[in-house]
Coordinates of N, CA, C and O and ligand atoms in Angstrom, one line a residue:
X130 N 0.8 -1.2 0.0 CA 0.0 0.0 0.0 C 0.9 1.3 0.0 O 1.9 1.3 0.7
X131 N 0.4 2.2 -0.8 CA 1.2 3.5 -0.8 C 1.0 4.1 0.6 O 0.0 4.3 1.1
X132 N 2.2 4.5 1.1 CA 2.2 5.1 2.5 C 1.6 6.5 2.5 O 1.1 7.0 3.5
X133 N 1.6 7.1 1.3 CA 1.2 8.5 1.3 C -0.3 8.7 1.0 O -0.7 9.2 0.0
X134 N -1.1 8.3 2.0 CA -2.5 8.5 1.9 C -2.9 10.0 2.0 O -3.9 10.4 1.5
X135 N -2.0 10.7 2.7 CA -2.3 12.1 2.9 C -1.1 12.9 2.5 O 0.1 12.4 2.7
X136 N -1.3 14.1 2.0 CA -0.2 14.9 1.5 C -0.4 16.3 2.0 O -1.4 16.9 1.8
X137 N 0.6 16.8 2.7 CA 0.5 18.2 3.3 C 1.7 19.0 2.9 O 2.8 18.4 2.8
X138 N 1.4 20.2 2.7 CA 2.6 21.1 2.4 C 2.6 22.2 3.5 O 1.5 22.8 3.8
X139 N 3.7 22.4 4.1 CA 3.9 23.5 5.1 C 5.0 24.4 4.7 O 6.1 24.0 4.4
X140 N 4.6 25.7 4.9 CA 5.7 26.7 4.8 C 6.2 27.1 6.2 O 5.5 27.4 7.1
X141 N 7.5 26.9 6.3 CA 8.2 27.2 7.6 C 9.2 28.3 7.3 O 10.0 28.3 6.4
X142 N 9.1 29.3 8.2 CA 10.1 30.4 8.0 C 11.1 30.4 9.1 O 10.7 30.1 10.3
X143 N 12.3 30.8 8.8 CA 13.3 30.9 9.8 C 13.4 32.4 10.2 O 13.5 33.3 9.4
X144 N 13.3 32.7 11.5 CA 13.3 34.1 12.0 C 14.4 34.2 13.1 O 14.8 33.2 13.7
X145 N 14.7 35.4 13.4 CA 15.7 35.7 14.4 C 16.9 36.5 13.9 O 17.0 36.7 12.7
X146 N 17.6 37.1 14.8 CA 18.7 38.0 14.4 C 19.8 37.4 13.5 O 19.8 36.1 13.4
X147 N 20.6 38.2 12.9 CA 21.7 37.7 12.1 C 22.7 36.9 12.9 O 22.9 37.2 14.1
X148 N 23.2 35.9 12.3 CA 24.3 35.1 12.8 C 23.9 34.2 14.0 O 24.8 33.6 14.7
X149 N 22.6 34.0 14.2 CA 22.2 33.1 15.3 C 22.3 31.6 14.8 O 22.3 30.7 15.7
X150 N 22.3 31.4 13.5 CA 22.5 30.0 13.0 C 21.3 29.5 12.2 O 21.2 28.3 12.0
X151 N 20.5 30.4 11.7 CA 19.3 30.0 10.9 C 19.7 29.2 9.7 O 19.2 28.1 9.5
X152 N 20.6 29.7 8.9 CA 21.0 29.0 7.7 C 21.7 27.7 8.0 O 21.4 26.7 7.4
X153 N 22.5 27.7 9.0 CA 23.2 26.5 9.5 C 22.2 25.4 9.9 O 22.4 24.2 9.6
X154 N 21.1 25.8 10.5 CA 20.1 24.8 11.0 C 19.4 24.2 9.8 O 19.2 23.0 9.7
X155 N 19.1 25.0 8.8 CA 18.4 24.5 7.6 C 19.3 23.6 6.8 O 18.9 22.5 6.4
X156 N 20.6 24.0 6.7 CA 21.5 23.1 6.0 C 21.7 21.8 6.7 O 21.7 20.7 6.1
X157 N 21.8 21.9 8.0 CA 22.0 20.6 8.8 C 20.8 19.7 8.6 O 21.0 18.5 8.5
X158 N 19.6 20.3 8.7 CA 18.4 19.5 8.6 C 18.2 18.9 7.2 O 17.9 17.8 7.0
X159 N 18.2 19.8 6.2 CA 17.8 19.4 4.9 C 18.9 18.6 4.2 O 18.6 17.7 3.5
X160 N 20.1 19.0 4.4 CA 21.3 18.2 4.1 C 21.2 17.4 2.7 O 21.3 18.1 1.7
X161 N 20.9 16.1 2.7 CA 21.0 15.3 1.5 C 20.0 15.7 0.4 O 20.3 15.8 -0.7
X162 N 18.7 15.9 0.9 CA 17.7 16.2 0.0 C 17.6 17.7 -0.3 O 16.6 18.3 -0.5
X163 N 18.8 18.3 -0.4 CA 18.9 19.7 -0.5 C 18.6 20.2 -1.9 O 19.3 19.9 -2.9
X164 N 17.6 21.0 -2.0 CA 17.3 21.7 -3.2 C 17.2 23.1 -2.9 O 16.6 23.5 -1.9
X165 N 17.8 24.0 -3.6 CA 17.6 25.4 -3.3 C 17.3 26.3 -4.4 O 17.6 26.0 -5.6
X166 N 16.6 27.3 -4.1 CA 16.1 28.3 -5.0 C 16.3 29.6 -4.4 O 16.1 29.7 -3.2
X167 N 16.6 30.6 -5.1 CA 16.8 31.9 -4.5 C 15.6 32.8 -5.0 O 15.4 32.9 -6.2
X168 N 15.0 33.4 -4.1 CA 14.0 34.5 -4.5 C 14.9 35.7 -4.3 O 14.8 36.4 -3.3
X169 N 15.7 36.0 -5.3 CA 16.7 37.0 -5.1 C 16.2 38.4 -4.8 O 16.7 39.1 -4.0
X170 N 15.1 38.7 -5.5 CA 14.5 40.0 -5.3 C 14.1 40.3 -3.9 O 14.2 41.5 -3.5
X171 N 13.7 39.4 -3.1 CA 13.4 39.6 -1.8 C 14.4 39.0 -0.8 O 14.2 39.0 0.4
X172 N 15.5 38.6 -1.3 CA 16.6 38.1 -0.4 C 16.3 36.9 0.4 O 16.6 36.8 1.6
X173 N 15.5 36.0 -0.2 CA 15.1 34.8 0.5 C 15.6 33.5 -0.2 O 15.5 33.4 -1.4
X174 N 16.1 32.5 0.6 CA 16.4 31.3 0.0 C 15.4 30.2 0.4 O 15.0 30.1 1.6
X175 N 14.9 29.5 -0.6 CA 13.8 28.6 -0.3 C 14.3 27.1 -0.5 O 14.8 26.8 -1.6
X176 N 14.2 26.3 0.5 CA 14.7 24.9 0.4 C 13.5 24.0 0.6 O 12.6 24.3 1.5
X177 N 13.4 22.9 -0.1 CA 12.3 22.0 0.2 C 12.8 20.6 0.5 O 13.9 20.1 0.1
X178 N 12.0 19.9 1.3 CA 12.3 18.5 1.6 C 11.0 17.8 1.9 O 10.0 18.5 2.2
X179 N 11.0 16.5 1.9 CA 9.8 15.7 2.2 C 10.1 14.8 3.4 O 11.1 14.2 3.4
X180 N 9.1 14.7 4.3 CA 9.2 13.7 5.3 C 8.0 12.9 5.4 O 6.9 13.4 5.0
X181 N 8.1 11.7 6.0 CA 6.9 10.9 6.1 C 6.6 10.7 7.6 O 7.5 10.3 8.4
X182 N 5.4 10.9 8.0 CA 5.0 10.6 9.3 C 3.7 9.7 9.2 O 2.7 10.2 8.7
X183 N 3.8 8.5 9.7 CA 2.8 7.5 9.5 C 2.3 7.5 8.1 O 3.1 7.2 7.2
X184 N 1.0 7.8 7.9 CA 0.5 7.7 6.5 C 0.6 9.0 5.7 O 0.0 9.1 4.6
X185 N 1.2 9.9 6.3 CA 1.3 11.2 5.6 C 2.6 11.5 5.0 O 3.7 11.2 5.6
X186 N 2.6 12.1 3.9 CA 3.9 12.7 3.3 C 3.8 14.2 3.5 O 2.7 14.8 3.2
X187 N 4.8 14.8 4.0 CA 4.8 16.2 4.3 C 5.9 16.9 3.5 O 7.1 16.5 3.6
X188 N 5.5 17.9 2.8 CA 6.5 18.6 2.0 C 6.7 19.9 2.8 O 5.8 20.7 3.2
X189 N 8.0 20.1 3.2 CA 8.4 21.3 3.9 C 9.0 22.3 2.9 O 9.9 21.9 2.2
X190 N 8.5 23.5 3.0 CA 9.1 24.6 2.2 C 9.7 25.5 3.2 O 9.0 26.2 4.0
X191 N 11.0 25.5 3.3 CA 11.7 26.3 4.4 C 12.2 27.6 3.8 O 13.0 27.6 2.8
X192 N 11.8 28.7 4.3 CA 12.2 30.0 3.8 C 13.3 30.6 4.8 O 13.1 30.6 6.0
X193 N 14.4 31.0 4.2 CA 15.5 31.5 5.0 C 16.0 32.8 4.4 O 16.1 32.9 3.2
X194 N 16.3 33.7 5.3 CA 16.8 35.0 4.8 C 18.2 34.9 4.2 O 19.1 34.3 4.8
X195 N 18.4 35.5 3.0 CA 19.7 35.4 2.4 C 20.5 36.7 2.7 O 21.7 36.6 2.9
X196 N 19.9 37.8 2.8 CA 20.6 39.0 3.2 C 19.9 39.7 4.3 O 18.7 39.5 4.5
X197 N 20.5 40.6 5.0 CA 19.8 41.2 6.2 C 19.5 42.7 5.9 O 18.5 43.2 6.4
X198 N 20.2 43.3 5.0 CA 20.1 44.8 4.9 C 18.7 45.3 4.5 O 18.1 46.2 5.1
X199 N 18.2 44.8 3.4 CA 17.0 45.4 2.9 C 15.8 44.6 3.4 O 14.7 44.7 2.9
X200 N 16.1 43.8 4.3 CA 15.1 42.8 4.7 C 13.8 43.3 5.4 O 12.7 42.9 5.2
X201 N 14.0 44.3 6.2 CA 12.9 44.9 7.0 C 11.7 45.2 6.2 O 10.6 44.9 6.7
X202 N 11.9 45.8 5.0 CA 10.8 46.2 4.3 C 9.9 45.1 3.7 O 8.8 45.2 3.3
X203 N 10.5 43.9 3.5 CA 9.8 42.8 2.9 C 9.4 41.8 3.9 O 8.9 40.7 3.6
X204 N 9.5 42.1 5.2 CA 9.1 41.1 6.3 C 7.7 40.5 6.1 O 7.5 39.3 6.2
X205 N 6.7 41.4 5.9 CA 5.4 40.8 5.8 C 5.2 39.8 4.6 O 4.5 38.8 4.8
X206 N 5.9 40.1 3.5 CA 5.9 39.2 2.4 C 6.5 37.8 2.8 O 6.1 36.8 2.4
X207 N 7.6 37.9 3.6 CA 8.3 36.7 4.0 C 7.4 35.9 5.0 O 7.3 34.7 4.8
X208 N 6.7 36.6 5.9 CA 5.9 35.8 6.9 C 4.6 35.3 6.3 O 4.0 34.4 6.9
X209 N 4.1 36.0 5.3 CA 2.8 35.7 4.8 C 2.6 34.2 4.4 O 3.3 33.6 3.7
X210 N 1.5 33.7 5.0 CA 1.2 32.3 4.7 C 2.0 31.2 5.4 O 2.0 30.1 5.1
X211 N 2.9 31.7 6.3 CA 3.7 30.7 7.0 C 2.9 29.9 8.0 O 2.1 30.4 8.7
X212 N 3.0 28.6 7.9 CA 2.4 27.7 8.8 C 3.1 27.7 10.1 O 2.5 27.5 11.2
X213 N 4.4 27.9 10.1 CA 5.2 27.9 11.3 C 6.4 28.8 11.1 O 6.9 29.0 10.0
X214 N 6.8 29.4 12.3 CA 8.1 30.1 12.3 C 9.0 29.5 13.3 O 8.5 29.2 14.5
X215 N 10.2 29.3 12.9 CA 11.2 28.8 13.9 C 12.0 30.1 14.3 O 12.7 30.6 13.5
X216 N 11.8 30.5 15.5 CA 12.4 31.7 16.0 C 13.7 31.4 16.8 O 13.6 30.9 17.9
X217 N 14.8 31.7 16.1 CA 16.1 31.3 16.7 C 16.8 32.4 17.4 O 16.8 33.6 16.9
X218 N 17.4 32.1 18.5 CA 18.4 33.0 19.1 C 19.6 32.2 19.4 O 19.6 31.0 19.4
X219 N 20.7 32.9 19.8 CA 22.0 32.3 20.1 C 22.2 32.3 21.6 O 22.1 33.4 22.2
X220 N 22.3 31.1 22.2 CA 22.4 31.1 23.7 C 23.6 31.7 24.3 O 23.7 31.9 25.5
X221 N 24.5 32.1 23.4 CA 25.8 32.8 23.8 C 25.7 34.3 23.6 O 26.7 35.0 23.8
X222 N 24.5 34.8 23.2 CA 24.4 36.2 22.8 C 23.1 36.7 23.4 O 22.0 36.5 22.7
X223 N 23.1 37.4 24.5 CA 21.9 37.8 25.1 C 21.0 38.8 24.3 O 19.8 38.8 24.3
X224 N 21.7 39.6 23.5 CA 21.0 40.5 22.6 C 20.0 39.8 21.7 O 18.9 40.2 21.5
X225 N 20.5 38.7 21.2 CA 19.6 37.9 20.2 C 18.4 37.3 21.0 O 17.3 37.2 20.4
X226 N 18.6 37.0 22.3 CA 17.5 36.5 23.1 C 16.5 37.7 23.4 O 15.3 37.5 23.3
X227 N 17.1 38.9 23.7 CA 16.2 40.0 24.0 C 15.3 40.4 22.8 O 14.3 40.9 22.9
X228 N 15.8 40.1 21.6 CA 15.1 40.5 20.4 C 14.0 39.5 20.0 O 13.2 39.8 19.1
X229 N 13.9 38.4 20.7 CA 12.9 37.4 20.4 C 11.5 38.0 20.4 O 10.7 37.7 19.5
X230 N 11.2 38.8 21.4 CA 9.9 39.4 21.6 C 9.5 40.2 20.3 O 8.4 40.2 19.9
X231 N 10.5 41.0 19.9 CA 10.3 41.8 18.8 C 10.0 41.0 17.5 O 9.1 41.4 16.7
X232 N 10.8 40.0 17.3 CA 10.5 39.1 16.2 C 9.1 38.5 16.2 O 8.4 38.4 15.2
X233 N 8.7 38.0 17.4 CA 7.4 37.4 17.6 C 6.3 38.4 17.2 O 5.4 38.1 16.5
X234 N 6.5 39.6 17.7 CA 5.5 40.7 17.4 C 5.4 40.8 15.9 O 4.2 40.9 15.3
X235 N 6.5 40.9 15.2 CA 6.4 41.0 13.7 C 5.8 39.8 13.0 O 5.0 40.0 12.1
X236 N 6.1 38.7 13.5 CA 5.5 37.5 12.9 C 3.9 37.5 13.1 O 3.2 37.3 12.2
X237 N 3.6 37.9 14.4 CA 2.1 37.9 14.7 C 1.4 39.0 13.9 O 0.2 38.8 13.7
X238 N 2.1 40.1 13.6 CA 1.4 41.1 12.8 C 0.9 40.6 11.5 O -0.1 41.0 11.0
X239 N 1.7 39.7 10.9 CA 1.3 39.2 9.6 C 0.5 37.8 9.7 O -0.4 37.6 9.0
X240 N 1.0 37.0 10.6 CA 0.4 35.7 10.7 C 0.0 35.4 12.2 O 0.8 34.7 12.9
X241 N -1.1 35.9 12.6 CA -1.4 35.9 14.1 C -1.5 34.4 14.6 O -1.3 34.2 15.8
X242 N -1.8 33.5 13.7 CA -2.1 32.1 14.2 C -1.1 31.1 13.8 O -1.3 29.9 14.0
X243 N 0.0 31.5 13.2 CA 1.0 30.5 12.8 C 1.7 29.9 14.1 O 1.7 30.5 15.1
X244 N 2.1 28.6 13.9 CA 2.9 27.9 15.0 C 4.2 28.7 15.1 O 4.8 29.0 14.2
X245 N 4.6 28.9 16.4 CA 5.9 29.4 16.6 C 6.7 28.5 17.6 O 6.2 28.1 18.6
X246 N 7.9 28.2 17.2 CA 8.8 27.4 18.0 C 10.0 28.2 18.3 O 10.6 28.8 17.4
X247 N 10.3 28.3 19.6 CA 11.5 29.0 20.0 C 12.7 28.1 20.0 O 12.6 27.0 20.6
X248 N 13.8 28.5 19.5 CA 15.0 27.7 19.4 C 16.2 28.4 19.9 O 16.5 29.5 19.4
X249 N 16.8 27.8 20.9 CA 18.1 28.3 21.4 C 19.2 27.5 20.8 O 19.4 26.3 21.0
X250 N 20.0 28.2 19.9 CA 21.0 27.5 19.1 C 22.4 27.7 19.7 O 22.7 28.6 20.5
X251 N 23.4 26.9 19.3 CA 24.8 26.9 19.6 C 25.1 26.3 21.0 O 25.9 26.7 21.7
X252 N 24.3 25.2 21.3 CA 24.5 24.6 22.7 C 25.9 23.9 22.8 O 26.3 23.6 23.9
X253 N 26.6 23.7 21.7 CA 27.9 23.2 21.8 C 28.9 24.1 22.5 O 29.9 23.7 23.0
X254 N 28.5 25.4 22.5 CA 29.4 26.4 23.1 C 29.1 26.6 24.6 O 28.8 27.7 25.0
X255 N 29.1 25.5 25.3 CA 28.7 25.5 26.7 C 29.4 26.5 27.5 O 28.8 27.2 28.4
X256 N 30.7 26.7 27.3 CA 31.5 27.6 28.0 C 31.1 29.1 27.8 O 31.4 29.9 28.7
X257 N 30.4 29.4 26.7 CA 30.0 30.7 26.4 C 28.5 31.0 26.7 O 28.0 32.1 26.4
X258 N 27.8 30.0 27.2 CA 26.4 30.2 27.4 C 26.1 31.3 28.3 O 26.6 31.4 29.4
X259 N 25.1 32.2 27.9 CA 24.7 33.3 28.8 C 23.2 33.2 29.1 O 22.7 33.9 30.0
X260 N 22.4 32.4 28.2 CA 21.0 32.3 28.5 C 20.7 30.8 28.9 O 21.0 29.9 28.2
X261 N 20.2 30.7 30.1 CA 20.0 29.4 30.7 C 18.7 28.8 30.1 O 17.8 29.5 29.7
X262 N 18.7 27.5 30.0 CA 17.5 26.8 29.5 C 16.2 27.2 30.2 O 15.2 27.5 29.6
X263 N 16.3 27.3 31.5 CA 15.1 27.6 32.3 C 14.6 29.0 32.0 O 13.4 29.3 32.0
X264 N 15.5 29.9 31.8 CA 15.2 31.3 31.5 C 14.4 31.4 30.1 O 13.4 32.1 29.9
X265 N 14.9 30.6 29.2 CA 14.3 30.6 27.8 C 13.0 29.9 27.9 O 12.0 30.3 27.2
X266 N 12.9 28.9 28.7 CA 11.6 28.2 28.8 C 10.5 29.1 29.4 O 9.4 29.1 29.0
X267 N 11.0 29.9 30.4 CA 10.1 30.8 31.0 C 9.6 31.9 30.0 O 8.4 32.2 30.0
X268 N 10.5 32.4 29.2 CA 10.2 33.4 28.2 C 9.2 32.8 27.2 O 8.2 33.5 26.9
X269 N 9.4 31.6 26.8 CA 8.5 31.0 25.8 C 7.1 31.0 26.4 O 6.1 31.3 25.8
X270 N 7.0 30.6 27.7 CA 5.7 30.5 28.4 C 5.1 31.9 28.4 O 3.9 32.0 28.1
X271 N 5.8 32.9 28.8 CA 5.3 34.2 28.9 C 4.8 34.7 27.6 O 3.8 35.5 27.5
X272 N 5.5 34.3 26.5 CA 5.1 34.8 25.2 C 4.0 33.9 24.5 O 3.6 34.2 23.4
X273 N 3.6 32.9 25.2 CA 2.6 32.0 24.7 C 3.1 31.1 23.6 O 2.4 30.7 22.7
X274 N 4.4 30.8 23.6 CA 5.0 29.9 22.7 C 5.1 28.5 23.3 O 5.6 28.4 24.4
X275 N 4.5 27.6 22.6 CA 4.4 26.2 23.2 C 5.7 25.5 23.4 O 5.8 24.7 24.4
X276 N 6.6 25.6 22.5 CA 7.8 24.8 22.6 C 9.1 25.6 22.6 O 9.2 26.6 21.8
X277 N 10.0 25.1 23.4 CA 11.3 25.6 23.4 C 12.3 24.5 23.1 O 12.3 23.5 23.9
X278 N 13.1 24.6 22.1 CA 14.0 23.5 21.8 C 15.4 24.0 21.7 O 15.7 25.1 21.1
X279 N 16.4 23.3 22.2 CA 17.8 23.7 22.1 C 18.5 22.9 21.1 O 18.3 21.7 21.0
X280 N 19.4 23.5 20.3 CA 20.0 22.9 19.2 C 21.5 23.3 19.1 O 21.9 24.3 19.6
X281 N 22.2 22.5 18.4 CA 23.5 22.9 17.9 C 23.6 22.5 16.4 O 23.6 21.3 16.1
X282 N 23.6 23.5 15.6 CA 23.7 23.2 14.1 C 25.1 22.7 13.8 O 25.3 22.0 12.8
X283 N 26.0 22.9 14.7 CA 27.4 22.4 14.5 C 27.5 20.9 14.7 O 28.0 20.2 13.9
X284 N 26.9 20.4 15.9 CA 27.0 19.0 16.1 C 25.8 18.2 15.6 O 25.8 17.0 15.5
X285 N 24.7 19.0 15.4 CA 23.4 18.3 15.0 C 22.5 18.1 16.1 O 21.3 17.7 15.9
X286 N 23.0 18.3 17.3 CA 22.1 18.0 18.5 C 20.8 18.8 18.4 O 20.8 20.0 18.3
X287 N 19.7 18.1 18.6 CA 18.4 18.7 18.7 C 17.8 19.2 17.4 O 16.6 19.6 17.3
X288 N 18.5 19.0 16.3 CA 18.1 19.6 15.0 C 16.9 18.8 14.4 O 15.9 19.4 14.0
X289 N 17.0 17.5 14.5 CA 15.9 16.6 14.0 C 14.6 16.9 14.9 O 13.5 17.1 14.3
X290 N 14.9 17.0 16.2 CA 13.7 17.2 17.1 C 13.1 18.6 16.8 O 11.8 18.7 16.8
X291 N 13.9 19.6 16.5 CA 13.4 20.9 16.2 C 12.4 20.9 15.0 O 11.3 21.4 15.1
X292 N 12.8 20.3 13.9 CA 12.0 20.2 12.8 C 10.8 19.3 12.9 O 9.7 19.6 12.4
X293 N 11.0 18.2 13.6 CA 9.9 17.3 13.8 C 8.8 17.9 14.7 O 7.6 17.7 14.3
X294 N 9.2 18.5 15.7 CA 8.1 19.1 16.6 C 7.4 20.2 15.8 O 6.2 20.4 15.9
X295 N 8.2 20.9 15.0 CA 7.5 22.0 14.2 C 6.5 21.4 13.2 O 5.4 21.9 13.1
X296 N 6.9 20.3 12.6 CA 6.0 19.6 11.6 C 4.8 19.1 12.4 O 3.6 19.2 11.9
X297 N 5.0 18.5 13.5 CA 3.9 17.9 14.3 C 2.9 19.0 14.7 O 1.7 18.8 14.7
X298 N 3.4 20.1 15.2 CA 2.5 21.2 15.5 C 1.7 21.7 14.3 O 0.5 22.0 14.4
X299 N 2.4 21.8 13.2 CA 1.7 22.2 12.0 C 0.6 21.2 11.6 O -0.5 21.6 11.2
X300 N 0.9 19.9 11.7 CA -0.1 18.9 11.4 C -1.3 18.9 12.4 O -2.4 18.9 11.9
X301 N -1.0 19.1 13.6 CA -2.1 19.2 14.6 C -3.0 20.3 14.3 O -4.3 20.2 14.3
X302 N -2.4 21.4 13.9 CA -3.2 22.6 13.6 C -4.0 22.4 12.3 O -5.2 22.8 12.2
X303 N -3.4 21.8 11.3 CA -4.1 21.6 10.0 C -5.3 20.6 10.2 O -6.4 20.8 9.7
X304 N -5.0 19.6 11.0 CA -6.1 18.6 11.3 C -7.3 19.2 12.0 O -8.4 18.9 11.7
X305 N -6.9 20.1 13.0 CA -8.0 20.8 13.7 C -8.8 21.6 12.8 O -10.0 21.7 12.8
X306 N -8.1 22.3 11.9 CA -8.8 23.2 10.9 C -9.7 22.4 10.0 O -10.8 22.8 9.7
X307 N -9.2 21.2 9.6 CA -10.0 20.3 8.7 C -11.3 19.9 9.5 O -12.4 19.9 8.9
X308 N -11.1 19.5 10.7 CA -12.3 19.1 11.5 C -13.3 20.1 11.6 O -14.5 19.9 11.6
X309 N -12.9 21.4 11.8 CA -13.8 22.5 11.9 C -14.7 22.6 10.7 O -15.9 23.1 10.8
X310 N -14.2 22.4 9.5 CA -15.0 22.6 8.3 C -15.8 21.3 7.9 O -16.5 21.4 6.9
X311 N -15.5 20.2 8.5 CA -16.3 19.0 8.1 C -17.3 18.6 9.1 O -17.4 19.2 10.2
Ligands
G3D1533 P1 22.2 33.2 10.3 O1 21.8 32.4 9.1 O2 21.2 33.2 11.4 O3 22.7 34.5 9.9 P2 24.5 31.4 10.1 O4 23.5 32.4 10.9 O5 23.8 30.0 10.0 O6 25.0 32.0 8.9 O7 25.6 31.2 11.2 C1 26.3 32.3 11.7 C2 27.7 31.8 12.3 O8 27.4 31.0 13.5 C3 28.5 30.9 11.4 O9 29.8 31.1 11.7 C4 28.1 29.5 11.8 O10 29.0 28.6 11.4 C5 27.9 29.7 13.3 N1 27.0 28.7 13.9 C6 25.8 28.4 13.5 N2 25.2 27.5 14.3 C7 26.2 27.2 15.2 C8 26.2 26.3 16.3 O11 25.3 25.5 16.6 N3 27.4 26.2 17.0 C9 28.4 27.0 16.7 N4 29.5 26.8 17.4 N5 28.4 27.8 15.7 C10 27.3 27.9 14.9 P3 30.8 31.9 10.7 O12 32.1 31.9 11.5 O13 30.8 31.1 9.5 O14 30.3 33.3 10.6
MG1534 MG1 21.5 33.1 7.1

């Protein structure tokens, strides 16, 4: 029997300050099935991959910022239609953690109902950590973000989990929406 009884497509966007590791996370996760396209005019790199969960095949379309400078003006275009946002900060850089709220606000302005996952990256740099896990978990709670995941794009720690939980949350939401209309 064909395993793909159901087919879903999700748009996932990478958000967060420059140099927190957004591109590295996408590379680490998508890796072999790496296909890339550049939406050069808006400075976005789009990668796609497929994963299977039980009877469903899920196509992930991951949007990642290619450049930072002109980016502010096209943010709504970037966020539009996103099923999920992976909001990344660097656990060794408090500034990037402080900016999480700001990023969330911008995401919510365009997509009030999209799934948001908070991600603390660079856990391999234990010696340089300045944001504790508990503190980040508390912030996630305060901001109404359901999940906080720690990763290292360098070692790969937590990266599978990050994308899997993102997909699962998207699926839950899609199935709920389907139930509502049937
Ligand atoms: P961005 O896409 O958010 O701007 P990048 O971030 O993925 O370009 O990463 C910025 C820098 O951080 C890169 O270093 C990258 O190698 C590094 N980096 C990303 N993730 C990790 C991680 O988990 N651990 C460590 N130690 N470094 C990481 P360079 O030196 O190339 O600028
Ligand atoms: Mg990048």
